[in-house]
CSV table of C-alpha atoms and ligand atoms in Angstrom, one decimal:
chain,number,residue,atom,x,y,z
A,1,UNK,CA,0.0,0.0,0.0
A,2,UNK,CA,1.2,3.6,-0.9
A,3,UNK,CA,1.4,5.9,2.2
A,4,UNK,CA,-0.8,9.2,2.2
A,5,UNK,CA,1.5,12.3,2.8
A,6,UNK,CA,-0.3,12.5,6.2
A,7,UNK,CA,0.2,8.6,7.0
A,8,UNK,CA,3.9,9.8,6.2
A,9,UNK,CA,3.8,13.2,8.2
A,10,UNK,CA,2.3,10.8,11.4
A,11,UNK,CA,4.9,7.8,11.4
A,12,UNK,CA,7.7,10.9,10.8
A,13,UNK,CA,5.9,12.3,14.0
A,14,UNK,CA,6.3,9.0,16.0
A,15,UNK,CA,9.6,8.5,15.4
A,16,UNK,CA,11.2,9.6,19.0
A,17,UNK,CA,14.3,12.2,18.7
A,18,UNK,CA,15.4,11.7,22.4
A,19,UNK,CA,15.3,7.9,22.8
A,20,UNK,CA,16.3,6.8,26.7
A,21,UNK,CA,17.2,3.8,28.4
A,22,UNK,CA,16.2,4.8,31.5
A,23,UNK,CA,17.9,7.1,34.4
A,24,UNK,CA,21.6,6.4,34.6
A,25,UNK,CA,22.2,7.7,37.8
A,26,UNK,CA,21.1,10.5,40.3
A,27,UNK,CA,23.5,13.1,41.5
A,28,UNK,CA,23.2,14.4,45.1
A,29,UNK,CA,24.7,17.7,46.2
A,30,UNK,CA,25.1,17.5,49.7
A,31,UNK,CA,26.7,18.7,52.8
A,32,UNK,CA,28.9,16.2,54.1
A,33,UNK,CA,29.4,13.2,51.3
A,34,UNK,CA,31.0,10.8,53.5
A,35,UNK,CA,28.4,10.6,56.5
A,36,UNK,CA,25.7,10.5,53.8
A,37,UNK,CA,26.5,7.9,51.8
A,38,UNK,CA,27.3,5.8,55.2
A,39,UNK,CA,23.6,6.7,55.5
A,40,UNK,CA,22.2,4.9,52.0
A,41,UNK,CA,24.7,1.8,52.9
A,42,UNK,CA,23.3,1.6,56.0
A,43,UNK,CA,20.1,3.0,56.1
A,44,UNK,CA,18.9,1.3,52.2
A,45,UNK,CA,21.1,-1.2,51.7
A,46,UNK,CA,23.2,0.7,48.9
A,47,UNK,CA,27.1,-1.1,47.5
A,48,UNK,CA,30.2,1.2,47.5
A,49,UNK,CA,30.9,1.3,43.9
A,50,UNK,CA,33.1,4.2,42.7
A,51,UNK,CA,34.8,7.4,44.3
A,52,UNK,CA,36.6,10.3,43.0
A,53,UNK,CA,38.2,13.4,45.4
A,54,UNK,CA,41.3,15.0,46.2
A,55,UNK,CA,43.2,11.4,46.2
A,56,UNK,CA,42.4,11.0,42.6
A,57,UNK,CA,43.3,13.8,41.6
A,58,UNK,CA,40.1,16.0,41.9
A,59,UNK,CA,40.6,18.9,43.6
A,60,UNK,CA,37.4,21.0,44.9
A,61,UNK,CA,35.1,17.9,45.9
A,62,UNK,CA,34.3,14.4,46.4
A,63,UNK,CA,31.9,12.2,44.9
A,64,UNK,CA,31.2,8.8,46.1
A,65,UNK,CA,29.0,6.3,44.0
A,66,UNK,CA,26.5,3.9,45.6
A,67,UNK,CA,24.8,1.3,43.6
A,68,UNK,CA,21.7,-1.1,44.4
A,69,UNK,CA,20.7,-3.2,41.6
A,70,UNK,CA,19.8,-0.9,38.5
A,71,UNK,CA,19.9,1.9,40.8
A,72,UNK,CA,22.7,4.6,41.1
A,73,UNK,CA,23.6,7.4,43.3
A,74,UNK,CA,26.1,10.1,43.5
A,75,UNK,CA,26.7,12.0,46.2
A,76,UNK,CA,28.8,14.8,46.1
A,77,UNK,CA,30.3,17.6,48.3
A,78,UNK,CA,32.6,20.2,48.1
A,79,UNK,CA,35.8,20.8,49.6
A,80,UNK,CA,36.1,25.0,50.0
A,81,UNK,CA,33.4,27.5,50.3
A,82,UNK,CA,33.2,29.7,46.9
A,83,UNK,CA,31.8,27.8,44.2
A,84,UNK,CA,28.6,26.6,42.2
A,85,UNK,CA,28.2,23.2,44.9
A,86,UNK,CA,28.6,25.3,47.8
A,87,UNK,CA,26.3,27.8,46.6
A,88,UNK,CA,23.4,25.4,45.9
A,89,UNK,CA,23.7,23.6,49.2
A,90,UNK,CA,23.3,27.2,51.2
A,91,UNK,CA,20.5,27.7,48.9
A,92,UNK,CA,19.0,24.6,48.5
A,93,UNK,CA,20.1,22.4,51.4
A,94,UNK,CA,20.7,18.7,50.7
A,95,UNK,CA,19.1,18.5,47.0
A,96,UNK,CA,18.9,16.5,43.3
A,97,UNK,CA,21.4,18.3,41.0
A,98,UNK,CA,21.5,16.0,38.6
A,99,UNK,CA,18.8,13.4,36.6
A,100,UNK,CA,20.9,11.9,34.4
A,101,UNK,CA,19.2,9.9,31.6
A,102,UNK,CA,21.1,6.7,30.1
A,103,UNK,CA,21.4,7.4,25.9
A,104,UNK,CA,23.2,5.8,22.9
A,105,UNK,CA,24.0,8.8,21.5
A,106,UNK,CA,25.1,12.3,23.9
A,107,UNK,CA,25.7,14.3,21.1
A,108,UNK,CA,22.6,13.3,19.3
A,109,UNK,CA,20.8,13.9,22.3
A,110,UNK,CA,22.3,17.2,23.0
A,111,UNK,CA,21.8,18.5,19.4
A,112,UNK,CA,18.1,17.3,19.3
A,113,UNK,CA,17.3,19.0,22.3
A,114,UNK,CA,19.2,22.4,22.8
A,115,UNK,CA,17.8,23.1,18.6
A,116,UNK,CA,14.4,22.6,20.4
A,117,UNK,CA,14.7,25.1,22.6
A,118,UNK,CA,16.6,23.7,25.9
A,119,UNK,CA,19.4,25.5,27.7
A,120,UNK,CA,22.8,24.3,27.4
A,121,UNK,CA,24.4,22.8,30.5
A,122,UNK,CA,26.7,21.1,28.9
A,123,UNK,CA,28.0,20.6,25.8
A,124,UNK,CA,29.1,17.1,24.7
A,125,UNK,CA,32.5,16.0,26.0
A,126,UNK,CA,34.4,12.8,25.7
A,127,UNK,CA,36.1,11.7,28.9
A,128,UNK,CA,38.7,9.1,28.2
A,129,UNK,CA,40.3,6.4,30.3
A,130,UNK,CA,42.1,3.0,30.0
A,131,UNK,CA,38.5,1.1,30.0
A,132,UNK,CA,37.3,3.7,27.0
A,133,UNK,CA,35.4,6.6,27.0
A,134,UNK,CA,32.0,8.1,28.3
A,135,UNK,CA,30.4,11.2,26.8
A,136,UNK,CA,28.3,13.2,28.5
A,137,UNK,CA,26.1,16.6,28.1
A,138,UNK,CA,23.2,18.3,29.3
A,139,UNK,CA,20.2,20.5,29.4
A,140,UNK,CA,18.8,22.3,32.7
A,141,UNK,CA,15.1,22.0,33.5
A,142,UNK,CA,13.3,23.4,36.4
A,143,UNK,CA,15.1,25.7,39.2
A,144,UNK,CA,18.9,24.4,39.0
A,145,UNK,CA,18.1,20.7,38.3
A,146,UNK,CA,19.6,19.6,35.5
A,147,UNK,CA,19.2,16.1,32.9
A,148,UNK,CA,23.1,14.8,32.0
A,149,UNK,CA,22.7,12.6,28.9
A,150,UNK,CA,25.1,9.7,29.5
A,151,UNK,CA,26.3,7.7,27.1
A,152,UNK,CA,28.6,4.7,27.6
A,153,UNK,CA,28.6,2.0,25.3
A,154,UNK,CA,32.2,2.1,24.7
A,155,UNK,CA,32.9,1.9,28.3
A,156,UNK,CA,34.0,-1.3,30.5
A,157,UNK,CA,35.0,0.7,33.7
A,158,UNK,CA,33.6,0.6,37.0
A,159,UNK,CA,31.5,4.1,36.5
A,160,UNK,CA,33.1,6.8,34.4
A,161,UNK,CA,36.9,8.1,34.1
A,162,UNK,CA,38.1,10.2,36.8
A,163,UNK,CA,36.2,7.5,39.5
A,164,UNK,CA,38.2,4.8,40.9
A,165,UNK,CA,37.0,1.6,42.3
A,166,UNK,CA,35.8,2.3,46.0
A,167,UNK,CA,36.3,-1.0,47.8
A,168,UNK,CA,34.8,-0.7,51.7
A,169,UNK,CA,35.0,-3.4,54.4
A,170,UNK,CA,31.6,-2.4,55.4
A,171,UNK,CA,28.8,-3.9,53.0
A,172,UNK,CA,25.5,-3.8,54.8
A,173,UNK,CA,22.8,-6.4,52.3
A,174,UNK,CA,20.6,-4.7,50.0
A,175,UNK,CA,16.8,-4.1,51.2
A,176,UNK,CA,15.4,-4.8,47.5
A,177,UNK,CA,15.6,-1.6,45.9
A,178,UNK,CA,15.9,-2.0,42.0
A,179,UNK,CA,15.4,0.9,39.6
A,180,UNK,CA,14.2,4.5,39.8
A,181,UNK,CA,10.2,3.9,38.7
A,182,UNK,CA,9.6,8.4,38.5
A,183,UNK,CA,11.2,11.6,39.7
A,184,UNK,CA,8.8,14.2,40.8
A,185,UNK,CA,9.3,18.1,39.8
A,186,UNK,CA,7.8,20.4,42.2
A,187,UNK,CA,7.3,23.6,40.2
A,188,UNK,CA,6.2,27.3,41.5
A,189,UNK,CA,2.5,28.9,41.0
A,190,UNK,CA,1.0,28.5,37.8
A,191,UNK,CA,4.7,26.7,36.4
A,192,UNK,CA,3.2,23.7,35.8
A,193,UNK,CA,2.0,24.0,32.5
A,194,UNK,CA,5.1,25.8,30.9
A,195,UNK,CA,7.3,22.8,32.4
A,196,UNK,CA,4.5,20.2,30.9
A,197,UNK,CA,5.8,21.7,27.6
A,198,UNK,CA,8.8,22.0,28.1
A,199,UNK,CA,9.1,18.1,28.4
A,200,UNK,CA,6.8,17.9,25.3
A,201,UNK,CA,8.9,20.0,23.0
A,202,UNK,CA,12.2,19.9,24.1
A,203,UNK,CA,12.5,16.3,25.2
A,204,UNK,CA,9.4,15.0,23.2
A,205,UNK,CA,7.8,13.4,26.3
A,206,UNK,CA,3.7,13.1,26.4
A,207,UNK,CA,1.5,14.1,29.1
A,208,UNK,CA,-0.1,10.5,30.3
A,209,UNK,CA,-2.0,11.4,33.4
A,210,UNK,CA,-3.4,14.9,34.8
A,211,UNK,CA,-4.9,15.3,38.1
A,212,UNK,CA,-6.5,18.5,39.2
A,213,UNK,CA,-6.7,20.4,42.6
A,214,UNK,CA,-10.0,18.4,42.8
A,215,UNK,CA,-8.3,15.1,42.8
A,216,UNK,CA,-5.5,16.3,45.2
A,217,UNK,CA,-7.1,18.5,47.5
A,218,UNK,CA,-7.9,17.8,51.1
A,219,UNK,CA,-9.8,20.0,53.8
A,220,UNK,CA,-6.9,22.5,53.7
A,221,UNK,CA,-4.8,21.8,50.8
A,222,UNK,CA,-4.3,21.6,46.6
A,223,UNK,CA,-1.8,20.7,44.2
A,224,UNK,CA,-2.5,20.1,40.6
A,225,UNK,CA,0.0,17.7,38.9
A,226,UNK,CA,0.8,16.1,35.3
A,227,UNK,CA,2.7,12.8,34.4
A,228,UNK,CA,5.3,13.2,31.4
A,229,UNK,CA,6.5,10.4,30.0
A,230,UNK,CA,9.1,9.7,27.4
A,231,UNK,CA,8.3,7.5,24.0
A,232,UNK,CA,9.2,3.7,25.8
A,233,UNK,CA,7.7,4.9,29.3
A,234,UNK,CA,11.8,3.9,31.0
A,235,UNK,CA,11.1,8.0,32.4
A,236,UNK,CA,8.6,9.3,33.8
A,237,UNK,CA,8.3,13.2,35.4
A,238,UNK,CA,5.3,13.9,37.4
A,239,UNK,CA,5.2,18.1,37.6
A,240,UNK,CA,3.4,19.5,40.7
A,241,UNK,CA,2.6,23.2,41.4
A,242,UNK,CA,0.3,24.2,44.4
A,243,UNK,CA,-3.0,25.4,44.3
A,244,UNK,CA,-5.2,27.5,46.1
A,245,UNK,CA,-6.5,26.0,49.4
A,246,UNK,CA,-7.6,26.9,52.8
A,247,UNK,CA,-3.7,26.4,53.9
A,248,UNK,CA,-0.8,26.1,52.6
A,249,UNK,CA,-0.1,23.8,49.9
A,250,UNK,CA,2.3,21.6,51.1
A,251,UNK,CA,4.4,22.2,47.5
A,252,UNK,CA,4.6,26.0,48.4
A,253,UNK,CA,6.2,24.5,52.2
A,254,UNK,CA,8.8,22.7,49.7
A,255,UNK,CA,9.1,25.5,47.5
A,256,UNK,CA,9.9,27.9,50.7
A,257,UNK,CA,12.2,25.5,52.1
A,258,UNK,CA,14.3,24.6,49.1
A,259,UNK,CA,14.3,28.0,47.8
A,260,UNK,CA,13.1,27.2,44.7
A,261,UNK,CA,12.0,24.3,42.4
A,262,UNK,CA,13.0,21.1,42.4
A,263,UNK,CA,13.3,17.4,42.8
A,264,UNK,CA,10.0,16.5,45.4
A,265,UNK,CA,10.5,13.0,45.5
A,266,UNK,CA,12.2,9.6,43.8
A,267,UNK,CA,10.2,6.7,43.4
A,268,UNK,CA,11.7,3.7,44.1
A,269,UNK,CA,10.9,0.0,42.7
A,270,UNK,CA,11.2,-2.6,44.5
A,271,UNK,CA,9.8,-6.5,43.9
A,272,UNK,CA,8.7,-7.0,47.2
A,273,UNK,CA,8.0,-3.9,49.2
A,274,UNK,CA,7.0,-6.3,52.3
A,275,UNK,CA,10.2,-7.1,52.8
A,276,UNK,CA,11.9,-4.0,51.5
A,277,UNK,CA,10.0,-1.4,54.0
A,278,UNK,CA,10.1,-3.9,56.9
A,279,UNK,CA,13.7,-3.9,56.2
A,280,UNK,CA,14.1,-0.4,55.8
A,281,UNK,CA,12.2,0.4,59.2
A,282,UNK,CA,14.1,-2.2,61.2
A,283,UNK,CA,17.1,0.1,59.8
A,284,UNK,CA,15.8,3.4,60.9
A,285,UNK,CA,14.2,4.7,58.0
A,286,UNK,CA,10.5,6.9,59.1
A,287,UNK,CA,7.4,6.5,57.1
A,288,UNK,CA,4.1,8.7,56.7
A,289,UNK,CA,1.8,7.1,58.9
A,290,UNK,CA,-1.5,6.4,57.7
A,291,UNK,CA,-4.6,6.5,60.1
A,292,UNK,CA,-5.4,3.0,60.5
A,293,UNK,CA,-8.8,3.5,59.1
A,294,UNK,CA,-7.7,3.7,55.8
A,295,UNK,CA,-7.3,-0.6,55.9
A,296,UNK,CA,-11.1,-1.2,56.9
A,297,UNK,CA,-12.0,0.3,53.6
A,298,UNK,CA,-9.4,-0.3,51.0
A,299,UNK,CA,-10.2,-3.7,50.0
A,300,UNK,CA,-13.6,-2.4,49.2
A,301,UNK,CA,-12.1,0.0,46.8
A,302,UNK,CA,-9.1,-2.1,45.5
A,303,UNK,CA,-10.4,-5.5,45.0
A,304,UNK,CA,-8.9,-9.2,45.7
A,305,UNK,CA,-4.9,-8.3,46.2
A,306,UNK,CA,-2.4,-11.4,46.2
A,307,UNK,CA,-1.3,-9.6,49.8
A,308,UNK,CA,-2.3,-10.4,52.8
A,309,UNK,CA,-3.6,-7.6,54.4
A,310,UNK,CA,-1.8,-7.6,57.9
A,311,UNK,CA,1.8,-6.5,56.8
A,312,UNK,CA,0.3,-3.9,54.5
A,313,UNK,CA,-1.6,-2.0,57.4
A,314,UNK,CA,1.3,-2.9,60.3
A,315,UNK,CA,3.4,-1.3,58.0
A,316,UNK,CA,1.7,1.6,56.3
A,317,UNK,CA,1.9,0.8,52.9
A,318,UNK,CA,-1.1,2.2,50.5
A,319,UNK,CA,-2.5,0.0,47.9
A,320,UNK,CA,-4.2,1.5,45.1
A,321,UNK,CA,-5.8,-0.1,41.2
A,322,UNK,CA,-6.2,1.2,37.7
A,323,UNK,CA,-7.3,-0.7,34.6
A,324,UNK,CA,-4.3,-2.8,34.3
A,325,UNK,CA,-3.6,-3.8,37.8
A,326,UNK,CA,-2.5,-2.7,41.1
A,327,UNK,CA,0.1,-0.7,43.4
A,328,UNK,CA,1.5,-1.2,46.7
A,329,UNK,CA,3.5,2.1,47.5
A,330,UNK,CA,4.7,4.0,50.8
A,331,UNK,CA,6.4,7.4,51.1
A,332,UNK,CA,9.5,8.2,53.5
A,333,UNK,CA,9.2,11.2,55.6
A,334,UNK,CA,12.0,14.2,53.9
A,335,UNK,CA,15.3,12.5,54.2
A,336,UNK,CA,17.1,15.9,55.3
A,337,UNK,CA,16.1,18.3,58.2
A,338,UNK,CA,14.1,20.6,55.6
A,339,UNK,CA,11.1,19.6,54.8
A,340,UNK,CA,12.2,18.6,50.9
A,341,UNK,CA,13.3,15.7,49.4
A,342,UNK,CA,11.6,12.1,50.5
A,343,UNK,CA,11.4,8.8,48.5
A,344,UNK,CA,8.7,7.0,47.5
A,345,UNK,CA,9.0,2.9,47.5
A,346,UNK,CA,7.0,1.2,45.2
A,347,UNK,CA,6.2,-2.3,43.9
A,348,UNK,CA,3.6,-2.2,40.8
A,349,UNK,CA,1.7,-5.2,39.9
A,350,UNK,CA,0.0,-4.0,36.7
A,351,UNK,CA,-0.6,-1.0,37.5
A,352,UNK,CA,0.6,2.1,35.0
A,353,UNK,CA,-0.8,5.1,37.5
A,354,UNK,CA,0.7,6.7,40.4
A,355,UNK,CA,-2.3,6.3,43.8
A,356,UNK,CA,-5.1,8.4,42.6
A,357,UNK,CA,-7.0,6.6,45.0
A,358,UNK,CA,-4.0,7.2,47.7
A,359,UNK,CA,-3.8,10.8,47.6
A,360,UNK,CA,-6.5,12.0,49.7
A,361,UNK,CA,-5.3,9.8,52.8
A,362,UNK,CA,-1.5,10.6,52.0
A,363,UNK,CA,-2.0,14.3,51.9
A,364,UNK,CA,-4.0,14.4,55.2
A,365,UNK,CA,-1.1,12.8,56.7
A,366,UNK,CA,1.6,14.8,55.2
A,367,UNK,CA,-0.5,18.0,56.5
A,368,UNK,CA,0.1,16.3,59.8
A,369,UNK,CA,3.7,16.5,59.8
A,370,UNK,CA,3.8,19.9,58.0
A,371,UNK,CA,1.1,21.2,60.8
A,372,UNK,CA,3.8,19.9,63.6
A,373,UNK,CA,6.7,21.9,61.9
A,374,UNK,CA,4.7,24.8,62.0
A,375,UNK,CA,3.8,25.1,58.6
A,376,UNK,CA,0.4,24.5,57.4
B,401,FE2,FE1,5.3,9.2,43.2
């Protein structure tokens, strides 16, 4: 069959220009490098994998590279006052710098999405070692965060040149954790949109889900959020801003205490969150607690689950169902003193969606703990 110029004009459309395979790491700026990445070991079962800093030859900071299954950290901190790191901790406290998205081609990637509009970071550079090379560049997205495309198919090393194996005598067992599942965006009043396109033109990603402050609103509260997803679904971005509500939204308390836009929360995956947050408690780790009322319902609006019930409520963890399937998922109070950054464990079982069906129940327990720091 002959193709229609418009059959033609949609295939050329579907063809993705920024094709990812998946997050390649998250960078960490933070304080004090060392005691935090004894903290993941410790706390979430993360491997000491790679390490860079004055001993190799780097002179204004140290980076140390955790690893758990598919999923990477960096953390990083710098050495002297003075400079871009420093700066963004003062700012910023403890933060995401960098979401740094796994490609075959950096250039390509760089080419296809700085001609589309997106602000150079980086421009692509080659860095070179005995095990071959990695090249990297970047675009910035919202408030200083910034998306490193990393490309290392012709490199066998242990993370990327300049990083030397970090071998530790200390290797507490992994608690499960496998791949970053979505990175959430918090973004300021009325943001939302311009960062929804932003992903769409620049990146090419598609807006799969939207909820509205009527979905995410409680007594007090709103937020409005929209998924973005690229072409093979590896990266998704959830974009929140607040919205108008009795209180304060707690997206503005983020926004006040970071300073700015940026990473709410990573979303974890994990294959059996049972015996991932059980692990995670035993090792310290502090939950949102749910009112215990929220497990003589849910069944009722979830269905037959393979779970047993017990765990799921002794534990906290919320269970919601879309078309496909159904989630299990259970969020970590902020993992630093300001109220910014927490993770989100999850363990989908069919399930495309994020917890529609959660968010009324998780919000009135996050207002909890914003209402205690004085900030509701
Ligand atoms: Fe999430």
């Amino acid at each position: 069959m002959i193709a229609t110029p418009i059959q033609q004009k949609d295939i050329a459309t579907q063809v993705d220009f920024l094709p990812l395979q998946g997050t390649d790491y998250v960078e960490f700026y933070v304080g004090n490098a060392k005691q935090a990445a004894h903290f993941y070991k410790t706390a979430f079962g993360f491997q000491s994998l790679a390490y860079a800093g004055p001993e190799t030859g780097v002179k204004d900071k140290v980076s140390y590279v955790i690893r758990q299954n598919k999923l990477t950290f960096v953390l990083t901190t710098p050495l002297r006052t003075g400079n871009e790191i420093a700066d963004h901790i003062y700012k910023h406290g403890d933060g995401v710098k960098f979401l740094s998205l796994k490609v075959e081609d950096a250039t390509d990637a760089w080419e296809q999405t700085t001609q589309r509009g997106g602000k150079s970071f980086m421009e692509p550079t080659t860095l070179k070692d005995a095990n071959g090379e990695v090249v990297i560049s970047g675009i910035h997205t919202y408030g200083e965060t910034v998306h490193l495309f990393i490309e290392r198919k012709n490199y066998n090393g242990i993370f990327m040149p300049g990083f030397v194996a970090w071998k530790s005598a200390y290797n507490p067992t992994n608690t499960g954790l496998q791949y970053v599942d979505h990175c959430v965006g918090n973004v300021g009043w009325n943001q939302m949109n311009p960062w929804v396109k932003f992903y769409e033109d620049v990146m090419g990603f598609k807006n799969i889900l939207s909820f509205d402050d009527k979905d995410i609103s409680t007594e007090y509260s709103a937020l409005m959020s929209k998924v973005m997803s690229n072409g093979n679904g590896y990266v998704k971005f959830p974009i929140n801003e607040p919205a108008e509500g009795k209180k304060k939204s707690q997206v503005e308390e983020y926004l006040d205490f970071y300073n700015g836009e940026g990473v709410q929360h990573v979303a974890i995956a994990t294959k059996n969150i049972i015996e991932t947050v059980t692990e995670l408690q035993k090792r310290g780790i502090e939950f949102l607690k749910i009112p215990a009322s929220y497990y003589e319902t849910v069944l009722d609006r979830v269905g037959e689950i393979d779970e047993d019930l017990k765990p799921l409520s002794e534990l906290g963890i919320l269970i919601d169902r879309d078309e496909e399937g159904y989630l299990l998922q259970i969020f970590t109070k902020p993992l630093e003193d300001r109220p910014t950054l927490f993770f989100e464990i999850i363990q989908r079982k069919g399930a495309k969606s994020f917890g529609k069906g959660n968010f009324k129940a998780l919000f009135e327990a996050l207002e909890k703990e914003q209402d205690l720091r004085g900030n509701l």
